[in-house]
């Protein structure tokens, strides 16, 4: 049995765990990251693509600005297509902001490289990670690697292990409250080495279902179509995907859509989920471990980032100034922002998807709401302000 100690034990090396590890390290706080998967597996996951200003700022604070500032694309607007037309939300004019297009894969790679360069302790393929004892003054983590048992004694644990990880389950049922909505559809995503159909992101509402045109670079496109929850990737050969996408886009876009072989295809279910509280004793949940949003508002990764902003500040105040106030406020402060992002993501999802049981009345409500958004400066400003990200 090998035993180690650290100040902060971090479970999970997604963006939450890596960002926290890097920010703590830069502030002289010792930490160890335990990750169930291999490094290659974590790097292979294609997920988010849109970074809010707060996340961009945290990447800079974490010392990983260089490649993001060079390769990331700043977008000052995005569009919503419906009724064969395309309507732009000007983020700069309405909300004085912008978003950065930079893939989660790149964020992860940059942070992993920075942890390696800084001599970070990251354990990949850590099996059976569990929180063995959780007290008011510390915690013991247990795990196995290459057939050997390990213990990690921690002053604090950061549960950054995503929706399916063990951290949230370490909070007793008598304490934890969960709020959940599972949507009756999924997203089929496709990545292709083709020029994006539009120079900004386009969300499309169509009676056949929602579609999304996004990108990773000037030559790499990311598209999604709303699909059935029963669908498998095998049900969506490339030809079917492209044909369906084309049908859901306005003519101005479908006429110029460049198609090509897929590099990656995956199906994601859509869920809204919040766990309260986000702290129990010395365990702090961050990112998808504590909350999930449907991807329609591009908020998941960005919410993970705001949690890490609050959590890293709280650990720094504790270790540098023996001040526990921010740790004590952590859950409440995160949740205020989490619920507002949940609201926006839920609203965007309901506005743009075709519900399987949709009644004509609900259709008309969606039409009226879209018409209202694009005829009211106040509504469009509210959309823009949420899309660029509410302040921390
Ligand atoms: P992650 O990325 O899920 O990382 C959790 C890590 O914990 C590990 N883990 C364990 N490690 C040790 N022991 C265990 N027992 C463990 N169990 C799990 C996992 O292997 C993993 O490495 O959570 P994190 O770090 O909180 O980051 C959250 C984001 O990944 C997520 O919110 C976003 O990807 C959501 N999302 C989007 N967010 C945005 O802000 N903008 C977007 O444009 C956007 N698009 C998306 C998305 C998510 C999508 N999918 C597939 C759900 C598009 C899609 C399609
Ligand atoms: C993406 O590029 O993968 C993406 C963009 C916007 C979203 C969700 C995903 O709302």
CSV table of C-alpha atoms and ligand atoms in Angstrom, one decimal:
chain,number,residue,atom,x,y,z
A,1,UNK,CA,0.0,0.0,0.0
A,2,UNK,CA,1.5,3.3,-1.1
A,3,UNK,CA,0.5,6.4,0.9
A,4,UNK,CA,0.8,10.1,0.0
A,5,UNK,CA,-0.5,13.4,1.3
A,6,UNK,CA,-1.5,16.6,-0.3
A,7,UNK,CA,-3.4,19.8,0.5
A,8,UNK,CA,-6.1,19.5,-2.2
A,9,UNK,CA,-7.0,16.1,-3.7
A,10,UNK,CA,-8.7,16.6,-7.1
A,11,UNK,CA,-10.9,13.8,-8.6
A,12,UNK,CA,-11.2,14.1,-12.4
A,13,UNK,CA,-8.9,15.7,-15.1
A,14,UNK,CA,-11.6,17.3,-17.2
A,15,UNK,CA,-11.4,21.1,-17.6
A,16,UNK,CA,-12.6,21.7,-14.0
A,17,UNK,CA,-9.9,19.5,-12.4
A,18,UNK,CA,-7.1,20.6,-14.7
A,19,UNK,CA,-7.9,24.3,-14.4
A,20,UNK,CA,-8.1,24.1,-10.6
A,21,UNK,CA,-4.9,22.1,-10.4
A,22,UNK,CA,-3.0,24.7,-12.5
A,23,UNK,CA,-4.4,27.7,-10.6
A,24,UNK,CA,-3.6,26.2,-7.2
A,25,UNK,CA,-0.1,25.3,-8.3
A,26,UNK,CA,0.6,28.8,-9.5
A,27,UNK,CA,-0.4,30.0,-6.0
A,28,UNK,CA,1.8,27.5,-4.2
A,29,UNK,CA,-0.9,25.1,-3.1
A,30,UNK,CA,0.0,21.4,-3.4
A,31,UNK,CA,-2.5,19.2,-5.2
A,32,UNK,CA,-2.8,15.8,-6.8
A,33,UNK,CA,-5.3,14.9,-9.6
A,34,UNK,CA,-6.7,11.4,-9.9
A,35,UNK,CA,-8.3,10.5,-13.2
A,36,UNK,CA,-10.0,7.2,-14.1
A,37,UNK,CA,-9.3,7.3,-17.8
A,38,UNK,CA,-6.1,7.5,-19.8
A,39,UNK,CA,-4.7,10.8,-21.0
A,40,UNK,CA,-5.4,9.9,-24.6
A,41,UNK,CA,-9.0,9.1,-23.8
A,42,UNK,CA,-9.6,12.4,-22.1
A,43,UNK,CA,-8.0,14.2,-25.0
A,44,UNK,CA,-10.1,12.3,-27.5
A,45,UNK,CA,-13.5,13.6,-26.1
A,46,UNK,CA,-15.0,16.2,-28.4
A,47,UNK,CA,-17.2,18.5,-26.5
A,48,UNK,CA,-17.6,22.2,-26.0
A,49,UNK,CA,-16.4,24.9,-28.3
A,50,UNK,CA,-17.5,28.2,-27.0
A,51,UNK,CA,-15.7,30.0,-24.2
A,52,UNK,CA,-17.1,33.0,-22.4
A,53,UNK,CA,-14.9,35.9,-21.4
A,54,UNK,CA,-14.6,34.6,-17.8
A,55,UNK,CA,-13.2,31.3,-19.0
A,56,UNK,CA,-10.8,33.0,-21.4
A,57,UNK,CA,-9.6,35.2,-18.5
A,58,UNK,CA,-9.1,32.1,-16.2
A,59,UNK,CA,-7.0,30.4,-19.0
A,60,UNK,CA,-4.8,33.5,-19.0
A,61,UNK,CA,-4.5,33.5,-15.2
A,62,UNK,CA,-3.6,29.8,-15.5
A,63,UNK,CA,-0.7,30.8,-17.7
A,64,UNK,CA,-2.0,29.1,-20.8
A,65,UNK,CA,-3.0,32.0,-23.0
A,66,UNK,CA,-0.6,31.7,-25.8
A,67,UNK,CA,-2.1,29.1,-28.1
A,68,UNK,CA,-5.7,30.2,-27.3
A,69,UNK,CA,-5.0,33.8,-28.1
A,70,UNK,CA,-3.3,32.8,-31.3
A,71,UNK,CA,-5.7,30.1,-32.6
A,72,UNK,CA,-9.0,30.9,-30.9
A,73,UNK,CA,-11.6,32.8,-33.0
A,74,UNK,CA,-13.3,35.8,-31.4
A,75,UNK,CA,-17.0,36.0,-32.4
A,76,UNK,CA,-18.9,39.2,-31.9
A,77,UNK,CA,-22.3,37.6,-32.7
A,78,UNK,CA,-24.2,34.4,-33.4
A,79,UNK,CA,-27.4,33.7,-35.4
A,80,UNK,CA,-30.8,32.0,-35.0
A,81,UNK,CA,-32.4,30.7,-38.2
A,82,UNK,CA,-36.1,30.0,-38.5
A,83,UNK,CA,-38.8,30.3,-41.2
A,84,UNK,CA,-36.1,30.1,-43.8
A,85,UNK,CA,-34.5,33.3,-42.5
A,86,UNK,CA,-31.4,34.0,-40.5
A,87,UNK,CA,-31.4,36.5,-37.6
A,88,UNK,CA,-28.2,37.8,-36.0
A,89,UNK,CA,-27.6,38.6,-32.3
A,90,UNK,CA,-24.9,41.3,-32.1
A,91,UNK,CA,-23.0,40.5,-28.9
A,92,UNK,CA,-20.7,43.5,-29.1
A,93,UNK,CA,-23.4,46.0,-29.7
A,94,UNK,CA,-26.0,44.6,-27.3
A,95,UNK,CA,-23.8,43.3,-24.5
A,96,UNK,CA,-20.4,44.8,-25.2
A,97,UNK,CA,-18.9,41.4,-25.4
A,98,UNK,CA,-17.9,38.4,-27.5
A,99,UNK,CA,-17.2,34.7,-27.2
A,100,UNK,CA,-14.1,32.7,-28.1
A,101,UNK,CA,-14.3,29.6,-30.3
A,102,UNK,CA,-11.6,27.3,-28.9
A,103,UNK,CA,-12.4,23.6,-28.5
A,104,UNK,CA,-12.5,21.9,-25.1
A,105,UNK,CA,-10.0,19.4,-26.5
A,106,UNK,CA,-7.5,22.3,-27.0
A,107,UNK,CA,-8.3,23.7,-23.5
A,108,UNK,CA,-7.6,20.3,-22.0
A,109,UNK,CA,-4.4,19.8,-24.0
A,110,UNK,CA,-3.0,23.2,-23.0
A,111,UNK,CA,-3.8,22.6,-19.3
A,112,UNK,CA,-2.3,19.1,-19.4
A,113,UNK,CA,0.9,20.4,-21.0
A,114,UNK,CA,1.2,23.2,-18.4
A,115,UNK,CA,0.7,20.7,-15.6
A,116,UNK,CA,3.4,18.5,-17.1
A,117,UNK,CA,5.8,21.5,-17.5
A,118,UNK,CA,5.2,22.5,-13.8
A,119,UNK,CA,5.8,19.0,-12.5
A,120,UNK,CA,2.2,18.5,-11.6
A,121,UNK,CA,1.1,15.2,-10.0
A,122,UNK,CA,-1.5,13.7,-12.3
A,123,UNK,CA,-2.4,10.0,-11.9
A,124,UNK,CA,-4.2,8.6,-15.0
A,125,UNK,CA,-6.0,5.3,-15.0
A,126,UNK,CA,-6.6,5.5,-11.3
A,127,UNK,CA,-9.2,2.8,-10.7
A,128,UNK,CA,-11.9,2.5,-8.0
A,129,UNK,CA,-11.2,6.1,-6.7
A,130,UNK,CA,-13.3,6.6,-3.6
A,131,UNK,CA,-13.7,9.0,-0.8
A,132,UNK,CA,-13.0,6.7,2.2
A,133,UNK,CA,-13.5,9.1,5.0
A,134,UNK,CA,-14.8,12.7,4.9
A,135,UNK,CA,-14.4,14.8,8.0
A,136,UNK,CA,-14.6,18.4,9.1
A,137,UNK,CA,-10.8,18.6,8.9
A,138,UNK,CA,-9.7,16.4,6.0
A,139,UNK,CA,-10.4,13.3,3.9
A,140,UNK,CA,-8.8,10.1,2.8
A,141,UNK,CA,-9.0,9.0,-0.9
A,142,UNK,CA,-8.3,5.5,-1.9
A,143,UNK,CA,-7.5,4.2,-5.4
A,144,UNK,CA,-5.7,1.5,-7.4
A,145,UNK,CA,-3.2,1.8,-10.2
A,146,UNK,CA,-1.5,-1.2,-12.0
A,147,UNK,CA,-2.9,-3.5,-9.3
A,148,UNK,CA,-1.5,-1.6,-6.4
A,149,UNK,CA,-3.6,0.1,-3.6
A,150,UNK,CA,-2.9,3.7,-2.8
A,151,UNK,CA,-4.2,6.2,-0.2
A,152,UNK,CA,-4.1,9.9,-0.5
A,153,UNK,CA,-4.6,12.0,2.6
A,154,UNK,CA,-6.0,15.4,1.7
A,155,UNK,CA,-6.9,18.5,3.6
A,156,UNK,CA,-9.6,19.2,1.0
A,157,UNK,CA,-11.2,17.2,-1.9
A,158,UNK,CA,-12.4,18.9,-5.1
A,159,UNK,CA,-15.0,16.7,-6.8
A,160,UNK,CA,-14.3,17.5,-10.5
A,161,UNK,CA,-15.4,14.1,-11.7
A,162,UNK,CA,-18.3,14.9,-14.0
A,163,UNK,CA,-21.9,13.8,-13.8
A,164,UNK,CA,-21.1,10.1,-13.3
A,165,UNK,CA,-18.2,10.4,-10.8
A,166,UNK,CA,-18.2,9.3,-7.2
A,167,UNK,CA,-17.9,12.7,-5.5
A,168,UNK,CA,-21.5,13.8,-5.5
A,169,UNK,CA,-22.5,10.3,-4.2
A,170,UNK,CA,-20.3,10.9,-1.1
A,171,UNK,CA,-22.8,13.5,0.1
A,172,UNK,CA,-25.5,11.7,2.2
A,173,UNK,CA,-29.0,11.6,0.7
A,174,UNK,CA,-30.3,13.4,3.8
A,175,UNK,CA,-28.2,16.4,2.8
A,176,UNK,CA,-28.2,16.4,-1.0
A,177,UNK,CA,-31.2,17.8,-3.0
A,178,UNK,CA,-31.3,17.2,-6.7
A,179,UNK,CA,-33.3,19.0,-9.4
A,180,UNK,CA,-33.5,17.3,-12.8
A,181,UNK,CA,-35.1,17.5,-16.2
A,182,UNK,CA,-34.4,15.0,-18.9
A,183,UNK,CA,-35.4,16.1,-22.4
A,184,UNK,CA,-37.1,13.7,-24.8
A,185,UNK,CA,-34.4,14.1,-27.5
A,186,UNK,CA,-30.7,14.0,-28.1
A,187,UNK,CA,-28.0,15.7,-30.3
A,188,UNK,CA,-26.2,13.8,-33.0
A,189,UNK,CA,-22.9,15.6,-33.5
A,190,UNK,CA,-20.5,15.4,-36.5
A,191,UNK,CA,-17.0,16.8,-36.9
A,192,UNK,CA,-15.6,17.2,-40.5
A,193,UNK,CA,-12.6,18.7,-42.2
A,194,UNK,CA,-14.8,21.1,-44.2
A,195,UNK,CA,-15.0,24.9,-44.1
A,196,UNK,CA,-17.8,26.1,-41.8
A,197,UNK,CA,-21.1,27.0,-43.6
A,198,UNK,CA,-21.2,30.4,-41.9
A,199,UNK,CA,-18.6,32.6,-40.2
A,200,UNK,CA,-20.4,32.6,-36.9
A,201,UNK,CA,-22.4,30.0,-35.0
A,202,UNK,CA,-26.0,29.3,-36.2
A,203,UNK,CA,-28.7,27.8,-34.2
A,204,UNK,CA,-31.6,26.6,-36.4
A,205,UNK,CA,-35.2,25.9,-35.4
A,206,UNK,CA,-37.1,23.8,-37.9
A,207,UNK,CA,-40.3,21.7,-37.8
A,208,UNK,CA,-38.1,18.6,-38.5
A,209,UNK,CA,-36.0,19.4,-35.5
A,210,UNK,CA,-33.2,21.6,-34.2
A,211,UNK,CA,-29.8,22.0,-35.9
A,212,UNK,CA,-26.6,23.7,-35.0
A,213,UNK,CA,-23.7,24.9,-37.2
A,214,UNK,CA,-20.5,25.4,-35.3
A,215,UNK,CA,-16.8,25.2,-36.0
A,216,UNK,CA,-13.4,24.6,-34.5
A,217,UNK,CA,-11.3,26.5,-37.2
A,218,UNK,CA,-11.6,27.9,-40.7
A,219,UNK,CA,-11.3,24.3,-42.0
A,220,UNK,CA,-13.0,22.3,-39.3
A,221,UNK,CA,-16.7,22.2,-38.8
A,222,UNK,CA,-18.9,20.9,-36.0
A,223,UNK,CA,-22.6,20.3,-36.7
A,224,UNK,CA,-25.4,18.9,-34.7
A,225,UNK,CA,-29.0,17.7,-35.4
A,226,UNK,CA,-31.7,16.9,-32.9
A,227,UNK,CA,-32.2,13.2,-32.9
A,228,UNK,CA,-34.4,10.6,-31.2
A,229,UNK,CA,-33.3,9.3,-27.8
A,230,UNK,CA,-33.4,5.8,-29.3
A,231,UNK,CA,-31.0,6.6,-32.1
A,232,UNK,CA,-27.6,5.0,-32.3
A,233,UNK,CA,-24.6,6.5,-34.2
A,234,UNK,CA,-25.0,3.6,-36.7
A,235,UNK,CA,-28.4,5.0,-37.6
A,236,UNK,CA,-26.8,8.1,-38.9
A,237,UNK,CA,-24.5,7.4,-41.8
A,238,UNK,CA,-22.8,10.6,-43.0
A,239,UNK,CA,-25.2,10.9,-46.0
A,240,UNK,CA,-28.2,10.8,-43.8
A,241,UNK,CA,-26.7,13.4,-41.4
A,242,UNK,CA,-25.8,15.9,-44.2
A,243,UNK,CA,-29.2,15.5,-45.9
A,244,UNK,CA,-31.0,16.1,-42.7
A,245,UNK,CA,-28.9,19.1,-41.7
A,246,UNK,CA,-29.4,20.6,-45.2
A,247,UNK,CA,-33.2,20.3,-44.8
A,248,UNK,CA,-33.2,22.0,-41.5
A,249,UNK,CA,-31.1,25.1,-42.6
A,250,UNK,CA,-32.4,28.1,-44.5
A,251,UNK,CA,-31.8,28.0,-48.3
A,252,UNK,CA,-29.1,30.6,-48.1
A,253,UNK,CA,-27.0,28.2,-45.9
A,254,UNK,CA,-28.0,24.8,-47.3
A,255,UNK,CA,-27.1,26.0,-50.8
A,256,UNK,CA,-23.5,26.6,-49.8
A,257,UNK,CA,-23.0,23.8,-47.2
A,258,UNK,CA,-19.8,21.9,-47.9
A,259,UNK,CA,-20.0,18.3,-46.9
A,260,UNK,CA,-17.3,15.7,-46.4
A,261,UNK,CA,-16.4,12.5,-44.5
A,262,UNK,CA,-17.0,12.6,-40.7
A,263,UNK,CA,-13.9,12.6,-38.5
A,264,UNK,CA,-16.0,11.9,-35.4
A,265,UNK,CA,-19.7,11.3,-34.6
A,266,UNK,CA,-21.4,11.0,-31.3
A,267,UNK,CA,-24.8,11.2,-29.7
A,268,UNK,CA,-25.4,13.2,-26.5
A,269,UNK,CA,-28.6,13.2,-24.4
A,270,UNK,CA,-29.8,16.5,-23.1
A,271,UNK,CA,-30.3,17.1,-19.4
A,272,UNK,CA,-30.8,19.8,-16.8
A,273,UNK,CA,-29.5,18.9,-13.4
A,274,UNK,CA,-28.5,20.7,-10.2
A,275,UNK,CA,-27.3,19.2,-6.9
A,276,UNK,CA,-27.4,21.3,-3.8
A,277,UNK,CA,-25.4,22.0,-1.8
A,278,UNK,CA,-22.1,22.0,-3.7
A,279,UNK,CA,-20.1,21.6,-0.4
A,280,UNK,CA,-20.2,18.9,2.2
A,281,UNK,CA,-17.6,19.1,5.0
A,282,UNK,CA,-14.2,19.2,3.2
A,283,UNK,CA,-15.6,18.1,-0.2
A,284,UNK,CA,-16.4,20.7,-2.9
A,285,UNK,CA,-18.2,19.8,-6.1
A,286,UNK,CA,-17.3,21.7,-9.3
A,287,UNK,CA,-18.4,21.5,-12.9
A,288,UNK,CA,-20.5,18.7,-14.2
A,289,UNK,CA,-20.2,16.9,-10.9
A,290,UNK,CA,-22.6,19.5,-9.4
A,291,UNK,CA,-24.7,20.5,-12.4
A,292,UNK,CA,-25.5,19.7,-16.0
A,293,UNK,CA,-27.0,22.0,-18.6
A,294,UNK,CA,-28.3,21.0,-22.1
A,295,UNK,CA,-25.7,22.3,-24.6
A,296,UNK,CA,-28.0,24.7,-26.4
A,297,UNK,CA,-26.7,27.7,-24.5
A,298,UNK,CA,-23.0,26.6,-24.7
A,299,UNK,CA,-22.8,27.0,-20.9
A,300,UNK,CA,-21.5,23.7,-19.4
A,301,UNK,CA,-17.8,24.3,-19.7
A,302,UNK,CA,-18.2,27.9,-18.8
A,303,UNK,CA,-20.1,27.1,-15.6
A,304,UNK,CA,-17.3,24.7,-14.7
A,305,UNK,CA,-15.0,27.6,-15.1
A,306,UNK,CA,-17.0,29.9,-12.8
A,307,UNK,CA,-17.0,27.3,-10.1
A,308,UNK,CA,-13.3,27.0,-10.4
A,309,UNK,CA,-12.9,30.7,-10.2
A,310,UNK,CA,-14.8,30.8,-6.9
A,311,UNK,CA,-13.1,27.6,-5.6
A,312,UNK,CA,-9.5,28.6,-6.4
A,313,UNK,CA,-10.0,32.0,-4.8
A,314,UNK,CA,-11.5,30.3,-1.7
A,315,UNK,CA,-8.5,28.0,-1.4
A,316,UNK,CA,-6.1,30.8,-1.9
A,317,UNK,CA,-7.8,32.9,0.9
A,318,UNK,CA,-7.6,29.9,3.2
A,319,UNK,CA,-4.0,28.9,2.6
A,320,UNK,CA,-2.6,32.5,2.2
A,321,UNK,CA,-4.7,34.3,4.8
A,322,UNK,CA,-6.3,31.6,7.0
A,323,UNK,CA,-9.6,33.1,5.9
A,324,UNK,CA,-12.5,30.6,5.6
A,325,UNK,CA,-15.2,33.0,4.5
A,326,UNK,CA,-15.0,32.2,0.8
A,327,UNK,CA,-15.0,28.5,1.4
A,328,UNK,CA,-18.1,28.9,3.5
A,329,UNK,CA,-19.8,31.0,0.8
A,330,UNK,CA,-18.7,28.7,-2.0
A,331,UNK,CA,-21.9,26.7,-2.6
A,332,UNK,CA,-24.2,29.6,-2.3
A,333,UNK,CA,-22.2,31.8,-4.6
A,334,UNK,CA,-21.8,29.2,-7.3
A,335,UNK,CA,-25.4,28.2,-7.2
A,336,UNK,CA,-26.7,31.7,-7.8
A,337,UNK,CA,-24.8,31.8,-11.1
A,338,UNK,CA,-25.6,28.1,-11.9
A,339,UNK,CA,-29.4,28.6,-11.6
A,340,UNK,CA,-29.3,31.6,-14.0
A,341,UNK,CA,-27.3,29.6,-16.6
A,342,UNK,CA,-29.7,26.7,-16.1
A,343,UNK,CA,-32.5,29.0,-16.8
A,344,UNK,CA,-31.0,30.3,-20.0
A,345,UNK,CA,-30.0,26.8,-21.3
A,346,UNK,CA,-33.5,25.5,-20.5
A,347,UNK,CA,-35.1,28.5,-22.3
A,348,UNK,CA,-32.9,28.2,-25.4
A,349,UNK,CA,-33.6,24.4,-25.5
A,350,UNK,CA,-37.4,24.8,-25.3
A,351,UNK,CA,-37.3,27.7,-27.8
A,352,UNK,CA,-35.5,25.8,-30.5
A,353,UNK,CA,-36.3,22.1,-30.3
A,354,UNK,CA,-39.2,20.3,-31.7
A,355,UNK,CA,-40.8,18.4,-28.9
A,356,UNK,CA,-42.0,14.9,-30.0
A,357,UNK,CA,-45.4,15.5,-28.4
A,358,UNK,CA,-45.5,19.1,-29.5
A,359,UNK,CA,-48.9,20.5,-29.8
A,360,UNK,CA,-49.7,23.1,-32.5
A,361,UNK,CA,-50.2,25.6,-29.6
A,362,UNK,CA,-46.6,25.1,-28.3
A,363,UNK,CA,-45.3,25.6,-31.9
A,364,UNK,CA,-47.1,28.9,-32.1
A,365,UNK,CA,-45.7,29.9,-28.7
A,366,UNK,CA,-42.1,29.2,-30.0
A,367,UNK,CA,-42.9,31.2,-33.2
A,368,UNK,CA,-44.3,34.1,-31.1
A,369,UNK,CA,-41.3,34.0,-28.7
A,370,UNK,CA,-38.8,34.1,-31.6
A,371,UNK,CA,-40.7,36.9,-33.3
A,372,UNK,CA,-40.7,38.8,-30.0
A,373,UNK,CA,-36.9,38.2,-29.4
A,374,UNK,CA,-36.0,39.7,-32.8
A,375,UNK,CA,-38.5,42.6,-32.6
A,376,UNK,CA,-37.6,43.7,-29.1
A,377,UNK,CA,-34.3,45.3,-28.3
A,378,UNK,CA,-34.8,44.4,-24.6
A,379,UNK,CA,-35.3,40.7,-25.4
A,380,UNK,CA,-32.3,40.6,-27.7
A,381,UNK,CA,-30.2,42.3,-25.2
A,382,UNK,CA,-31.2,39.7,-22.5
A,383,UNK,CA,-30.2,36.9,-24.9
A,384,UNK,CA,-26.9,38.6,-25.8
A,385,UNK,CA,-26.0,39.3,-22.1
A,386,UNK,CA,-26.6,35.6,-21.2
A,387,UNK,CA,-24.8,34.3,-24.2
A,388,UNK,CA,-21.6,36.2,-23.5
A,389,UNK,CA,-21.8,35.1,-19.9
A,390,UNK,CA,-23.2,36.7,-16.7
A,391,UNK,CA,-20.6,38.3,-14.5
A,392,UNK,CA,-18.9,36.3,-11.8
B,1,LIG,P1,-15.8,16.4,-17.4
B,1,LIG,O1,-15.3,17.0,-18.6
B,1,LIG,O2,-16.9,15.4,-17.5
B,1,LIG,O3,-14.6,15.7,-16.6
B,1,LIG,C1,-14.8,14.9,-15.5
B,1,LIG,C2,-13.6,14.0,-15.4
B,1,LIG,O4,-13.7,13.1,-14.3
B,1,LIG,C3,-13.3,11.8,-14.7
B,1,LIG,N1,-13.9,10.8,-13.8
B,1,LIG,C4,-13.2,10.2,-12.8
B,1,LIG,N2,-12.0,10.3,-12.4
B,1,LIG,C5,-11.6,9.5,-11.3
B,1,LIG,N3,-12.4,8.6,-10.8
B,1,LIG,C6,-13.7,8.4,-11.2
B,1,LIG,N4,-14.5,7.5,-10.6
B,1,LIG,C7,-14.2,9.3,-12.2
B,1,LIG,N5,-15.3,9.4,-12.8
B,1,LIG,C8,-15.2,10.3,-13.8
B,1,LIG,C9,-13.8,11.7,-16.1
B,1,LIG,O5,-13.1,10.6,-16.8
B,1,LIG,C10,-13.4,13.1,-16.6
B,1,LIG,O6,-12.1,13.1,-17.2
B,1,LIG,O7,-16.4,17.5,-16.3
B,1,LIG,P2,-15.8,19.0,-16.0
B,1,LIG,O8,-14.3,19.0,-15.9
B,1,LIG,O9,-16.7,19.5,-14.9
B,1,LIG,O10,-16.1,19.8,-17.4
B,1,LIG,C11,-17.5,20.0,-17.8
B,1,LIG,C12,-17.5,20.1,-19.3
B,1,LIG,O11,-16.8,19.0,-19.9
B,1,LIG,C13,-18.9,20.1,-19.9
B,1,LIG,O12,-19.8,20.9,-19.1
B,1,LIG,C14,-19.0,20.6,-21.3
B,1,LIG,O13,-18.4,19.7,-22.2
B,1,LIG,C15,-20.5,20.8,-21.8
B,1,LIG,N6,-20.6,21.2,-23.2
B,1,LIG,C16,-20.4,22.5,-23.5
B,1,LIG,N7,-20.1,23.4,-22.6
B,1,LIG,C17,-19.9,24.7,-23.0
B,1,LIG,O14,-19.5,25.6,-22.1
B,1,LIG,N8,-19.9,25.1,-24.3
B,1,LIG,C18,-20.3,24.3,-25.3
B,1,LIG,O15,-20.3,24.7,-26.4
B,1,LIG,C19,-20.6,22.9,-24.9
B,1,LIG,N9,-20.9,22.0,-25.8
B,1,LIG,C20,-21.0,20.3,-24.1
B,1,LIG,C21,-21.1,20.7,-25.5
B,1,LIG,C22,-21.1,18.9,-23.8
B,1,LIG,C23,-21.5,18.0,-24.8
B,1,LIG,N10,-21.7,16.7,-24.4
B,1,LIG,C24,-21.1,15.6,-25.1
B,1,LIG,C25,-22.2,16.3,-23.1
B,1,LIG,C26,-21.4,19.8,-26.5
B,1,LIG,C27,-21.7,18.5,-26.2
B,1,LIG,C28,-22.1,17.6,-27.3
B,2,LIG,C1,-19.9,23.3,-30.3
B,2,LIG,O1,-19.2,24.0,-31.1
B,2,LIG,O2,-19.6,22.1,-30.1
B,2,LIG,C2,-21.1,24.0,-29.7
B,2,LIG,C3,-21.3,25.3,-30.0
B,2,LIG,C4,-22.4,25.9,-29.4
B,2,LIG,C5,-23.3,25.2,-28.5
B,2,LIG,C6,-23.0,23.8,-28.2
B,2,LIG,C7,-21.9,23.2,-28.8
B,2,LIG,O3,-24.3,25.7,-28.0
